[in-house]
mmCIF file of C-alpha atoms and ligand atoms in Angstrom:
data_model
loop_
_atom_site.group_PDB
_atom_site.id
_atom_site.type_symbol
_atom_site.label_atom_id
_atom_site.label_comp_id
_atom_site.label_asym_id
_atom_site.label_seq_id
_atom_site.Cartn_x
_atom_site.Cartn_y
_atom_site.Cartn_z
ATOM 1 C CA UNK E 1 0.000 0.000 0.000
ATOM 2 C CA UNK E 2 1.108 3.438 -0.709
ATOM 3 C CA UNK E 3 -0.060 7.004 -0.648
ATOM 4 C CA UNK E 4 -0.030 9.829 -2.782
ATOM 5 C CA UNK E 5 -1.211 13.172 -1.782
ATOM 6 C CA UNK E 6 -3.292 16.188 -3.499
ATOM 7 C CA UNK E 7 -4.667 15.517 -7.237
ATOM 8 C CA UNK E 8 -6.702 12.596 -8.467
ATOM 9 C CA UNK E 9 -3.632 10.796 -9.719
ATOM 10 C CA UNK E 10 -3.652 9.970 -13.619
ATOM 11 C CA UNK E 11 -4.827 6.910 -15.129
ATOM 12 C CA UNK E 12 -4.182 5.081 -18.081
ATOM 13 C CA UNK E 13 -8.065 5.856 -19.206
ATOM 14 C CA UNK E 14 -10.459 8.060 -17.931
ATOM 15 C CA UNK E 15 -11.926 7.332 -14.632
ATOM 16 C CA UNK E 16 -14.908 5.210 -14.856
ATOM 17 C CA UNK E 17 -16.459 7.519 -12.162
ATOM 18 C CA UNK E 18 -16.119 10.308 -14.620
ATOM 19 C CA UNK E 19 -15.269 12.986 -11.951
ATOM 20 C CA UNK E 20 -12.265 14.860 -11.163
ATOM 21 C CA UNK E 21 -12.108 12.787 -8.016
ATOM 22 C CA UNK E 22 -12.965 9.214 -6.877
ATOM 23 C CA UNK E 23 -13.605 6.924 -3.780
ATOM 24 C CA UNK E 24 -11.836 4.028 -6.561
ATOM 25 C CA UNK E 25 -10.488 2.474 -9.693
ATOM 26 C CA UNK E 26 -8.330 -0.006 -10.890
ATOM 27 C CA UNK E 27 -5.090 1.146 -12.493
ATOM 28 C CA UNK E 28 -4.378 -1.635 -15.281
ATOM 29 C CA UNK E 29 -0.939 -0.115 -15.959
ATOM 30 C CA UNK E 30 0.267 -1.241 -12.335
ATOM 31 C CA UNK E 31 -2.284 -3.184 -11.373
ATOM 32 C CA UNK E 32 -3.292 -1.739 -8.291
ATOM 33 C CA UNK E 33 -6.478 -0.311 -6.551
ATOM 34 C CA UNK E 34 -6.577 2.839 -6.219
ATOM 35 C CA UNK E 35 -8.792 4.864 -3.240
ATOM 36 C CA UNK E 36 -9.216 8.001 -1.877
ATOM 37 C CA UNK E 37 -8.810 8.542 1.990
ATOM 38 C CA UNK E 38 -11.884 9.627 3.169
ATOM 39 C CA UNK E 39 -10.917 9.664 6.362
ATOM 40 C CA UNK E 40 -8.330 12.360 5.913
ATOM 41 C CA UNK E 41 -11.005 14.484 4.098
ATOM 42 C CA UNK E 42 -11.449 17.354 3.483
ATOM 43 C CA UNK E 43 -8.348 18.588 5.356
ATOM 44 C CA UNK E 44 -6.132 15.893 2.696
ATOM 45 C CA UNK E 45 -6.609 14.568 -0.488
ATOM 46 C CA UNK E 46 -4.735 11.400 -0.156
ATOM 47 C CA UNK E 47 -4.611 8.818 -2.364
ATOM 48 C CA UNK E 48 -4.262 5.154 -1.740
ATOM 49 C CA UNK E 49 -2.734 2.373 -3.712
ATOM 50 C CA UNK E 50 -3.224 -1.432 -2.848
ATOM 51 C CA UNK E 51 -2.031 -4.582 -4.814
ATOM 52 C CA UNK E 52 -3.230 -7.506 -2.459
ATOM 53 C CA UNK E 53 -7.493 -8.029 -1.391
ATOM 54 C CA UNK E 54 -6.286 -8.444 2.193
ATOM 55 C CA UNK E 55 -5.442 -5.191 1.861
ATOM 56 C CA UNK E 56 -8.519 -4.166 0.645
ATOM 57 C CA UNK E 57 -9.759 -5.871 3.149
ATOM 58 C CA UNK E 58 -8.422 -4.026 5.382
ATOM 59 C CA UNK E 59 -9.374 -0.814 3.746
ATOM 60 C CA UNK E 60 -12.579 -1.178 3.734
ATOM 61 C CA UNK E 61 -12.975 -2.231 7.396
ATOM 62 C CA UNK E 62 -11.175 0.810 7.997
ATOM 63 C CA UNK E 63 -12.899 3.335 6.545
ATOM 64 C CA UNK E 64 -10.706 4.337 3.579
ATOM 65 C CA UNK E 65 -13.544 3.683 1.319
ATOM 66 C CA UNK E 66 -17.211 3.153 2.385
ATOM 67 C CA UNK E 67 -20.456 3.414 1.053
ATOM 68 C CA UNK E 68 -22.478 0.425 0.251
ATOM 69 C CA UNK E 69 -21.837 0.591 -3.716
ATOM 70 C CA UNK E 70 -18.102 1.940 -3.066
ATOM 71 C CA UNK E 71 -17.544 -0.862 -1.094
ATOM 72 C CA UNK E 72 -19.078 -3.565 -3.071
ATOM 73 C CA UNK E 73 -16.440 -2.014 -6.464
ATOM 74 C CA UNK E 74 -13.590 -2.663 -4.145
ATOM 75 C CA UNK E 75 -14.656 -5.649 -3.499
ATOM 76 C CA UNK E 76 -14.605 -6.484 -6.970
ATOM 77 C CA UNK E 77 -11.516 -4.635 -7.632
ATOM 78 C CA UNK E 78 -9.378 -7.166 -5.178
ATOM 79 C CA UNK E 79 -10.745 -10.003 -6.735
ATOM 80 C CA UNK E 80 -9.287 -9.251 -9.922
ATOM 81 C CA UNK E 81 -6.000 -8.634 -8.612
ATOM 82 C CA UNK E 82 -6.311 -11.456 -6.832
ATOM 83 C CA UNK E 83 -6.594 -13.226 -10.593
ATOM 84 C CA UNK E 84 -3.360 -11.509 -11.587
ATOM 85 C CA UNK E 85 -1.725 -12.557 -8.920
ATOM 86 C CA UNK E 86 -3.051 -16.087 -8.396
ATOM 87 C CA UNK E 87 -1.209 -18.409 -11.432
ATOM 88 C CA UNK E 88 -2.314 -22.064 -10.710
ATOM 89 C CA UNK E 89 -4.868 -24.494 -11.662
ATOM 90 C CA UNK E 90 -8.443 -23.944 -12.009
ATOM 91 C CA UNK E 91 -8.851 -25.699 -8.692
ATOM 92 C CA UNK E 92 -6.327 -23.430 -6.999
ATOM 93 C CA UNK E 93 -7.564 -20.400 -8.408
ATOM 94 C CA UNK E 94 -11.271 -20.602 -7.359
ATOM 95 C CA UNK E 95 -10.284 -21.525 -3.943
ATOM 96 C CA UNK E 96 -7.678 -18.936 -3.629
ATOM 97 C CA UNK E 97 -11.180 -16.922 -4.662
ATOM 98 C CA UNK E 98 -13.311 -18.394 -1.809
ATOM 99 C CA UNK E 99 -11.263 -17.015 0.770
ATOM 100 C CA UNK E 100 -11.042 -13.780 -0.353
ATOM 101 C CA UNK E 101 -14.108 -13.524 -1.033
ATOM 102 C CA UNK E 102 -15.105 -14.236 2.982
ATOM 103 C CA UNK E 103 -12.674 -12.306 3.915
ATOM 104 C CA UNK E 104 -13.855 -9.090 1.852
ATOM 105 C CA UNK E 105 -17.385 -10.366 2.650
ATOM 106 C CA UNK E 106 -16.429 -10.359 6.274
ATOM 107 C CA UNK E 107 -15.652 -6.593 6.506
ATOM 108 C CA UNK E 108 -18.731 -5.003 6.713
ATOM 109 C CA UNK E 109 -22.035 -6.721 7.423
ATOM 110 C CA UNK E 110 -24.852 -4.621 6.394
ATOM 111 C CA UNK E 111 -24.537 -3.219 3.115
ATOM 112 C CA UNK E 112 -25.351 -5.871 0.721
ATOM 113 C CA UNK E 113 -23.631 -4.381 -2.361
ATOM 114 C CA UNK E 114 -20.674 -6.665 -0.558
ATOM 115 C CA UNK E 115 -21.604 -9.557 -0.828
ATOM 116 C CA UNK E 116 -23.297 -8.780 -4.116
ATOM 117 C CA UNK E 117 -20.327 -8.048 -5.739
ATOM 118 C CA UNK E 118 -18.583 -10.898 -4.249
ATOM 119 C CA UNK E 119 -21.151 -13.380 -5.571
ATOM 120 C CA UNK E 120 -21.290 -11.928 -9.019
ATOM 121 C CA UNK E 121 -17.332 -12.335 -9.159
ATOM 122 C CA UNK E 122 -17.568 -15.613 -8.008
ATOM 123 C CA UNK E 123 -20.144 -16.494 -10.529
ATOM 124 C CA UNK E 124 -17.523 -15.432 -13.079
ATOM 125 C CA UNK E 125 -14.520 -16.877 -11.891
ATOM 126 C CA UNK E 126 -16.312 -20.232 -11.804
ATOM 127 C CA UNK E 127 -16.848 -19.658 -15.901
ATOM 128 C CA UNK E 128 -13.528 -18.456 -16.501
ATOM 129 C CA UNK E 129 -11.035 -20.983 -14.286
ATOM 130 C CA UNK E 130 -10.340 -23.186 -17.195
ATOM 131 C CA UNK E 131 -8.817 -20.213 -18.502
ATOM 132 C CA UNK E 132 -5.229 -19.573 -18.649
ATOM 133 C CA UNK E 133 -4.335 -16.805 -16.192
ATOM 134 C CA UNK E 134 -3.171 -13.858 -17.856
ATOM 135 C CA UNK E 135 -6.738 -14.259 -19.561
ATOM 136 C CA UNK E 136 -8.753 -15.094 -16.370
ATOM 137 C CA UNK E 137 -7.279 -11.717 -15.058
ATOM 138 C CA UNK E 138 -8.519 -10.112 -18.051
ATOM 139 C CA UNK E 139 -12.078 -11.033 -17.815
ATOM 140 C CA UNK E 140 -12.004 -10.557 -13.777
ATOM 141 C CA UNK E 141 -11.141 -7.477 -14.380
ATOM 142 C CA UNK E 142 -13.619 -6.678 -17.775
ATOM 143 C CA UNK E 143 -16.125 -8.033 -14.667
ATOM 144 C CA UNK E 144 -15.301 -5.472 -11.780
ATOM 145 C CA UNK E 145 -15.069 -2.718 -14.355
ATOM 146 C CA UNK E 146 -18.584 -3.547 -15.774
ATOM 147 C CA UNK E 147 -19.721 -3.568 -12.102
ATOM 148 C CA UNK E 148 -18.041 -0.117 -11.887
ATOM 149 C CA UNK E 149 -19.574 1.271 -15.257
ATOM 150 C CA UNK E 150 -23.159 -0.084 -14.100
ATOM 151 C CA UNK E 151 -23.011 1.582 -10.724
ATOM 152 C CA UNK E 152 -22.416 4.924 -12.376
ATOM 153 C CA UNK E 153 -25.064 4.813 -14.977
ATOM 154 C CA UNK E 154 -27.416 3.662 -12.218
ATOM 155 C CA UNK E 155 -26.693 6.544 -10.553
ATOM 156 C CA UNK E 156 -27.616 8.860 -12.923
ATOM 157 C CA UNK E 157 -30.773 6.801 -13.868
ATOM 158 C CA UNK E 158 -32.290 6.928 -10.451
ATOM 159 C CA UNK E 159 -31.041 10.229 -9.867
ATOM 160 C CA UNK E 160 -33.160 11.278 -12.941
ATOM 161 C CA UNK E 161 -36.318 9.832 -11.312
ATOM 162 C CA UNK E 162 -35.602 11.259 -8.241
ATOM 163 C CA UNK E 163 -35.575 14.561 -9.637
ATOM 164 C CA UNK E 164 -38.659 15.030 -11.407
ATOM 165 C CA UNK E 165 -40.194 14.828 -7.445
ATOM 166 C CA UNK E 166 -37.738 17.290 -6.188
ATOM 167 C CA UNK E 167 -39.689 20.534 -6.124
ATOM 168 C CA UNK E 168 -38.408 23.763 -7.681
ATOM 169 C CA UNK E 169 -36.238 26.033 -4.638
ATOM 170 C CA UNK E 170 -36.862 23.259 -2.198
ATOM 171 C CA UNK E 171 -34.423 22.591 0.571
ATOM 172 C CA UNK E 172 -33.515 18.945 0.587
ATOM 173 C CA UNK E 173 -32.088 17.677 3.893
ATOM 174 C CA UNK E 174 -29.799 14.983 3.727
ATOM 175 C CA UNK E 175 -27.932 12.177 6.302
ATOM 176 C CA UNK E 176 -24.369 10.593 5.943
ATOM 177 C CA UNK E 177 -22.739 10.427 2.547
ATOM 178 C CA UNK E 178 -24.293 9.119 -0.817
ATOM 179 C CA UNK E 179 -22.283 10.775 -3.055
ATOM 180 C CA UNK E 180 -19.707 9.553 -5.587
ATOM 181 C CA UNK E 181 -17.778 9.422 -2.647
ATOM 182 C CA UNK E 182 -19.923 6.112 -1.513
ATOM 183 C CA UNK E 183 -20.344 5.146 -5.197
ATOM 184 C CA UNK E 184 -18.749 4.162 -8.577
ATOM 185 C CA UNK E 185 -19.152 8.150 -9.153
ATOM 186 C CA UNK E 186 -22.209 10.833 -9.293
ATOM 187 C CA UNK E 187 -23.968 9.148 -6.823
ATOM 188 C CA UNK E 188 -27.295 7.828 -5.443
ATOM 189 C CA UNK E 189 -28.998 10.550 -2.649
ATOM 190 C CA UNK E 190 -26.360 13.172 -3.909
ATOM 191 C CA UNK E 191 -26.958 12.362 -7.798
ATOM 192 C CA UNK E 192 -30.987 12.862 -7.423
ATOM 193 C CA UNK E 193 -29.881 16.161 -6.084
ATOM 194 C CA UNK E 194 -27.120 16.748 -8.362
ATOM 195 C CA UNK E 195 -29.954 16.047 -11.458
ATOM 196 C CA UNK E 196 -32.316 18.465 -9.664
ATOM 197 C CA UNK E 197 -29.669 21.057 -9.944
ATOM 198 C CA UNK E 198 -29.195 19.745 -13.604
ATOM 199 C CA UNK E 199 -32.605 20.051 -14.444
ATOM 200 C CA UNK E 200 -32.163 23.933 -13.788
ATOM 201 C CA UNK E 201 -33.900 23.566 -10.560
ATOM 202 C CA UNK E 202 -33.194 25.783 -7.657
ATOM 203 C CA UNK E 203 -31.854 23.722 -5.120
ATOM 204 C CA UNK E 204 -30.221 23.852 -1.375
ATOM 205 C CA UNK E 205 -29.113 21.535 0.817
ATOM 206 C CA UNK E 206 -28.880 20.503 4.629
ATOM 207 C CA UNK E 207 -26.352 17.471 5.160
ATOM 208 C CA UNK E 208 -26.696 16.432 8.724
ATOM 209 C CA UNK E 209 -23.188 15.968 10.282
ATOM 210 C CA UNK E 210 -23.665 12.352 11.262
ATOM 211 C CA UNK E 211 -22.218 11.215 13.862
ATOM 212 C CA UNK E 212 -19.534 9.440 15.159
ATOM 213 C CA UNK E 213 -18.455 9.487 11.264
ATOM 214 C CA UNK E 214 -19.233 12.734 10.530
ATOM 215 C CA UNK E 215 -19.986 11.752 6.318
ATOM 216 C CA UNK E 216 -22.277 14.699 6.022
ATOM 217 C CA UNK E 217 -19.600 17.370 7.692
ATOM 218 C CA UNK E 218 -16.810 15.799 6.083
ATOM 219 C CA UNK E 219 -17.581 14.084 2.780
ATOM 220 C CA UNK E 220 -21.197 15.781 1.414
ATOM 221 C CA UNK E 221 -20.215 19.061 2.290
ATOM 222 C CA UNK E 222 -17.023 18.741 0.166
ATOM 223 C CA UNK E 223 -18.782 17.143 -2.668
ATOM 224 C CA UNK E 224 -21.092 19.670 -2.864
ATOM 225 C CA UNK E 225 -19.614 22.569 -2.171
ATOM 226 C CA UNK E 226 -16.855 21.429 -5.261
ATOM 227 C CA UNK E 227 -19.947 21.382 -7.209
ATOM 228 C CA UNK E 228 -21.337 24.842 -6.458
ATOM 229 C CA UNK E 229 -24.246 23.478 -5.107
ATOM 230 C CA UNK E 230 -25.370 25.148 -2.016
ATOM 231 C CA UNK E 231 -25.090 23.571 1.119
ATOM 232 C CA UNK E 232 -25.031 24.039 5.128
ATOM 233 C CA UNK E 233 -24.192 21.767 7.498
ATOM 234 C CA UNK E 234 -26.365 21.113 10.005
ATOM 235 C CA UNK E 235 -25.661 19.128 13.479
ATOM 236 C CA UNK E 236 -27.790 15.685 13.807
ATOM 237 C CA UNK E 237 -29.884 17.155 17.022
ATOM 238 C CA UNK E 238 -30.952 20.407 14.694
ATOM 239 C CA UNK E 239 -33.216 18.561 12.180
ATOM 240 C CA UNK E 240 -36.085 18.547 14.534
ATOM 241 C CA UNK E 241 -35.867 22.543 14.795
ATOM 242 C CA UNK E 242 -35.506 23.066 10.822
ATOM 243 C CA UNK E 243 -38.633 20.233 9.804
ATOM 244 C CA UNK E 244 -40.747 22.343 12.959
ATOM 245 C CA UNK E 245 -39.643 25.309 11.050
ATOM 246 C CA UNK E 246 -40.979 24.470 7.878
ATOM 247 C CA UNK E 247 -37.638 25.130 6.183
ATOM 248 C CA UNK E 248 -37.640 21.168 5.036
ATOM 249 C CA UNK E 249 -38.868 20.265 1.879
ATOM 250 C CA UNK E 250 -37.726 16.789 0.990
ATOM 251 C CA UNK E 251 -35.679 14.257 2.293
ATOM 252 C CA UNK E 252 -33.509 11.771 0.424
ATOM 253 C CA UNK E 253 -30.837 9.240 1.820
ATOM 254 C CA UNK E 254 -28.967 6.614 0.100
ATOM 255 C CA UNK E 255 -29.598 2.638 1.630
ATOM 256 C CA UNK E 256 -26.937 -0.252 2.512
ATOM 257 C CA UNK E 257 -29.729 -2.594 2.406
ATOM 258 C CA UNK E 258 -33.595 -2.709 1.228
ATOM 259 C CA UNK E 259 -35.389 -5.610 2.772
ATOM 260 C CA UNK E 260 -38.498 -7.002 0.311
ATOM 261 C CA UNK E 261 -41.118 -5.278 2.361
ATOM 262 C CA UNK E 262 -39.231 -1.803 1.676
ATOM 263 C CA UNK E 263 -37.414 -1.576 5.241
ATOM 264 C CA UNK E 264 -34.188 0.582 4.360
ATOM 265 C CA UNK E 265 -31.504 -0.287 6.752
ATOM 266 C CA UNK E 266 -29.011 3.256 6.197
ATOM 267 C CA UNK E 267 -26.499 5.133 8.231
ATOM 268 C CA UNK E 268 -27.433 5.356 12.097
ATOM 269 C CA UNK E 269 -30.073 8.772 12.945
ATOM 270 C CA UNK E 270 -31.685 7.957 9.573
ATOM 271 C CA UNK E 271 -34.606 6.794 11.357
ATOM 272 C CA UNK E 272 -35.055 9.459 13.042
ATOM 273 C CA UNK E 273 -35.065 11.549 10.271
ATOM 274 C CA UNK E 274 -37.578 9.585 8.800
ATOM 275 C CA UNK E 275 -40.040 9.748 11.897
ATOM 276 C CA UNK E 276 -39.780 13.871 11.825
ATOM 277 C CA UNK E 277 -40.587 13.559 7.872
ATOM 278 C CA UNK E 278 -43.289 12.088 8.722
ATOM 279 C CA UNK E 279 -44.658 14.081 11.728
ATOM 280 C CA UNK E 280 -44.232 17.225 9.364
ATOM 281 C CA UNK E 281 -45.749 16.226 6.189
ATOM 282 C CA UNK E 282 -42.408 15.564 4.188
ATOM 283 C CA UNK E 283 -41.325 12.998 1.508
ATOM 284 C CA UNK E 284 -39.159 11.060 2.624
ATOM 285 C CA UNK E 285 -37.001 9.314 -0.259
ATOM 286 C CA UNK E 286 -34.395 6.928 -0.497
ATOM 287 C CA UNK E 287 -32.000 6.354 -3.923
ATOM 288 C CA UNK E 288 -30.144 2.647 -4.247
ATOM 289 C CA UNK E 289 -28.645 0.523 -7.140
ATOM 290 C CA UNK E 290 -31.417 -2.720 -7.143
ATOM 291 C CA UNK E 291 -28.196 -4.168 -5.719
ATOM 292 C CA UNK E 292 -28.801 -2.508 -2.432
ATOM 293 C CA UNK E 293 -32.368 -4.671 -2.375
ATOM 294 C CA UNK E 294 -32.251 -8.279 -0.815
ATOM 295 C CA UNK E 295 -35.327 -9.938 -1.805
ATOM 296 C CA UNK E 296 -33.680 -12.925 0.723
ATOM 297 C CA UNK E 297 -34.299 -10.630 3.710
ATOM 298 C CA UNK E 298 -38.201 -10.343 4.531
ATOM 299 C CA UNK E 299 -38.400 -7.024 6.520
ATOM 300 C CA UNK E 300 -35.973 -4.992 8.197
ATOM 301 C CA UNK E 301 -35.788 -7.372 10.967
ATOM 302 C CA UNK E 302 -33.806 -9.574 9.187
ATOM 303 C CA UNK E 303 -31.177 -6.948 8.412
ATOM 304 C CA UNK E 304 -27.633 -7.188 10.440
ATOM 305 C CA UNK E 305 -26.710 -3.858 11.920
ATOM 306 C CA UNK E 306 -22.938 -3.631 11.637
ATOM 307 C CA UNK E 307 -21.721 -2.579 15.341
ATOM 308 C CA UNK E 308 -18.383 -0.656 15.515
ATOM 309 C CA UNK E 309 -15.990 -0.077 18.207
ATOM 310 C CA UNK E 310 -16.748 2.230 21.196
ATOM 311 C CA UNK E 311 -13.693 4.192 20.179
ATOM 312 C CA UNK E 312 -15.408 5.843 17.088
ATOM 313 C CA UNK E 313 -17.840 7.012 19.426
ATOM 314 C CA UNK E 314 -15.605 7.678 22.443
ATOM 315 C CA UNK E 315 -13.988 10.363 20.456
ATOM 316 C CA UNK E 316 -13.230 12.865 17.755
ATOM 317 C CA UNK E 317 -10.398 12.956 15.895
ATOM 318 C CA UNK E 318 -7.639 12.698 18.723
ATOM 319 C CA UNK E 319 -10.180 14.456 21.013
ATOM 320 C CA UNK E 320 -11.573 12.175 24.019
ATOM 321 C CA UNK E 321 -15.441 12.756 24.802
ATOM 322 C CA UNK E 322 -16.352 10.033 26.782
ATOM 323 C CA UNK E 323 -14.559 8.849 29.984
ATOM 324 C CA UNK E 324 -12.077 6.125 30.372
ATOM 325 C CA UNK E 325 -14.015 2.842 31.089
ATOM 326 C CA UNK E 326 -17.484 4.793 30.776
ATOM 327 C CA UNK E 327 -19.230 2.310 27.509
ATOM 328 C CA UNK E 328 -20.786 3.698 24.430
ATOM 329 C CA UNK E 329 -23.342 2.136 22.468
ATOM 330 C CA UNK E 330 -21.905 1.990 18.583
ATOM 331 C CA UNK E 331 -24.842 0.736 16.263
ATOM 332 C CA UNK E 332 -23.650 1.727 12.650
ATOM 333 C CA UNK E 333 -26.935 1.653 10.921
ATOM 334 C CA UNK E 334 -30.919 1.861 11.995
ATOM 335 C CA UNK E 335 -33.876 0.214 10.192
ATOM 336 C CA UNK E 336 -36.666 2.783 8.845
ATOM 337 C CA UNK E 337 -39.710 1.030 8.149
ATOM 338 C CA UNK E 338 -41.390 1.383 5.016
ATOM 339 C CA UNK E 339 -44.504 2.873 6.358
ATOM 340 C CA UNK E 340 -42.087 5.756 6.442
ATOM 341 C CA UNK E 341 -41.039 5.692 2.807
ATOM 342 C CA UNK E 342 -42.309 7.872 0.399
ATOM 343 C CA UNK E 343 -40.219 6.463 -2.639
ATOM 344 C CA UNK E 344 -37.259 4.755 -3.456
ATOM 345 C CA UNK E 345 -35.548 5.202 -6.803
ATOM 346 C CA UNK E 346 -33.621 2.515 -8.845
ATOM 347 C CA UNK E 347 -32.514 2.412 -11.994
ATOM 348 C CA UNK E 348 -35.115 0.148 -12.668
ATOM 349 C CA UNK E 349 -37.635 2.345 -11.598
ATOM 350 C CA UNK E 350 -39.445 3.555 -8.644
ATOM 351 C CA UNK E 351 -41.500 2.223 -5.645
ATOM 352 C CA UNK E 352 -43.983 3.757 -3.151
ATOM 353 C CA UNK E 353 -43.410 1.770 0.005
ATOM 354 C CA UNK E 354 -45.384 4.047 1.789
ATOM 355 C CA UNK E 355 -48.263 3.282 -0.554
ATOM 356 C CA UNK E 356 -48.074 -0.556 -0.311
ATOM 357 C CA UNK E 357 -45.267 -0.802 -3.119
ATOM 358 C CA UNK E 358 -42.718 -2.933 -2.496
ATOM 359 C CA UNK E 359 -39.246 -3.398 -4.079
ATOM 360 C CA UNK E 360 -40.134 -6.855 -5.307
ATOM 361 C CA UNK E 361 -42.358 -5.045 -8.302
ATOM 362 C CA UNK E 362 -39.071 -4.166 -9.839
ATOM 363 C CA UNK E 363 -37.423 -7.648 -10.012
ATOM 364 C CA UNK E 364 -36.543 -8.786 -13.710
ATOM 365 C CA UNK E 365 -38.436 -11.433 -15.483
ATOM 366 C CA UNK E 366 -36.422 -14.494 -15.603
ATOM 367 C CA UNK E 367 -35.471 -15.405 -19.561
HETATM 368 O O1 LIG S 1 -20.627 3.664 7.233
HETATM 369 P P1 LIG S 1 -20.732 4.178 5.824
HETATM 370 O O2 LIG S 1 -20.117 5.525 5.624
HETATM 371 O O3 LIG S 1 -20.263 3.160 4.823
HETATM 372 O O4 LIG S 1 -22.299 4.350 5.616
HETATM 373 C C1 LIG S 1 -22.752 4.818 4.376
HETATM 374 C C2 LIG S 1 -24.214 5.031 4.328
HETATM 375 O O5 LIG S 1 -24.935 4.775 5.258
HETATM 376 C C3 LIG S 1 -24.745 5.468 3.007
HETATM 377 O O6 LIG S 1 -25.871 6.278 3.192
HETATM 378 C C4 LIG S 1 -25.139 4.233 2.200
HETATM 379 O O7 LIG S 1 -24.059 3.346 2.106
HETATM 380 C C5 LIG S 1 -25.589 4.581 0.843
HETATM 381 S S1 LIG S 1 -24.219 5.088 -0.157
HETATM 382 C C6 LIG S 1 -24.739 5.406 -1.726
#
């Protein structure tokens, strides 16, 4: 793994995420995974580079990249170097696959785009083993850069929907990240607002903080305010006051998973900003990739809520908050029911939980 600081670095193509930044890519000339810090932001634009899937691993349990699509892209990412690197058999190869794949599946429990990713990779090494190696890396690869590609155009689908229900000069409030920052690029909350502001609406923004993480202060803030699209940052505890107000017009979050029913398990305090939308009349909207839905899972019930260390809580930045040996509670996600949910976008098209919908209406014929 190594670093380098300021600029997106260059590329042997154009970025697949089409921005002049990126949470990550694959760099074919070295053959290494590239990632932004987004920890460091937005004091540092660091850059990552990783050759090994352990090591993605082990940036995606810590935080260099997250997001539920961003995530599930690595994943891919360090299974294709894993085919460069692995050389053997067929045999070899796909177990040599296995275990990354639990390990990268390992890292972070609740958004499904993991193991999504994971399981369409592994669908494709199992066609492509026979191969010989340099040209099982090549179609690994061709695989986690469709999954990239996809991502992006989903983005812009749903965000497309989403717009045409964003009214003109609302203010749209906002909670963690789901930006290109958390996606292949444009985005899924952020690119229904960024197609707003496209579709020569008049838009502004509130991203709640969100704590421990601080995505909205740190990472929608940036992405917006690089865009030109206003924005104020708002502390979790201050939604209540602005929704009272009558200074909230629409809501829309992103989703690490999207139980049958239309449960949306996102980032922790989303409930809650689901329950004022509702006590104030609001829309409340959510924007996924269909690979953010689990038809497997039932109802929100059924979702696992990742739980992260009291440390994260404990603290900001070097700053302590909480007392030595005093616990902290650390759930990194909530469950909002779909009662709650005015509509969800997908680039297959849109639901009305709220209404009865569910996400199941927008599952493909078989052919
Ligand atoms: O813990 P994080 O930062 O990975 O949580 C991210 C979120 O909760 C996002 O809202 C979600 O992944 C959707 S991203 C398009």
């Amino acid at each position: 793994m190594s670093g380098t600081g300021g600029h997106a670095p260059e590329l042997p193509r154009a970025p697949l995420s089409a921005a002049s930044y990126f949470a990550v890519e694959y760099d074919p000339s070295r053959d290494e995974v590239v990632m932004l810090d987004q920890r460091l932001l937005p004091e540092q634009v660091v850059y990552r580079r990783y050759r090994k899937p352990d090591e993605v691993a082990d940036a995606i349990r810590d935080m260099v990249v997250r997001g539920a699509p961003a995530i599930g892209i690595s994943a891919a990412y360090a299974l294709a170097l894993l085919a460069g690197t692995e050389r053997g058999d067929a045999a070899s190869f796909l177990v040599a696959n296995g275990v990354a794949g639990r390990l990268l599946n390992a890292t972070r429990p609740t958004a499904v785009n993991l193991a999504w990713a994971i399981a369409r990779m592994s669908r494709r090494a199992a066609e492509v083993a026979a191969l010989d190696p340099d040209a099982r890396y090549d179609a690994m690869r061709a695989e986690a850069e469709a999954i990239h590609r996809e991502d992006v155009d989903a983005c812009r689908t749903m965000g497309a929907l989403g717009a045409a229900d964003v009214p003109d000069g609302a203010t749209v409030l906002t909670h963690c990240n789901a930006g290109a920052l958390a996606t292949g690029g444009y985005g899924t909350a952020l690119g229904v607002i960024r197609a707003a502001c496209a579709q020569g609406k008049r838009v502004r923004v509130l991203a709640d903080e969100t704590r421990p993480y601080l995505q909205g202060a740190r990472l929608t803030a940036w992405e917006l305010h690089a865009d030109g699209i206003p924005v104020e940052v708002i502390t979790d505890g201050m939604a209540g006051h602005f929704f009272q107000r009558g200074e909230i017009d629409f809501v829309v979050v992103g989703s690490d998973r999207i139980a049958a029913n239309g449960d949306v398990a996102n980032k922790i305090g989303t409930y809650g900003v689901a329950v004022l939308a509702d006590a104030h009349g609001v829309p409340f909207t959510v924007a996924a990739p269909f690979s953010t839905v689990d038809l497997q899972v039932a109802d929100g019930s059924g979702i696992p809520i990742e739980e992260r260390s009291r440390d994260e809580v404990a603290h900001v930045g070097a700053r302590k908050l909480v007392g030595d040996g005093i616990p902290c509670r650390h759930p990194a996600f909530d469950v909002t029911p779909a009662r709650l949910v005015t509509a969800i976008y997908t680039e297959r098209g849109v639901v009305h939980p709220r209404d009865g919908e569910t996400p199941a209406a927008l599952r493909r014929p078989r052919a």
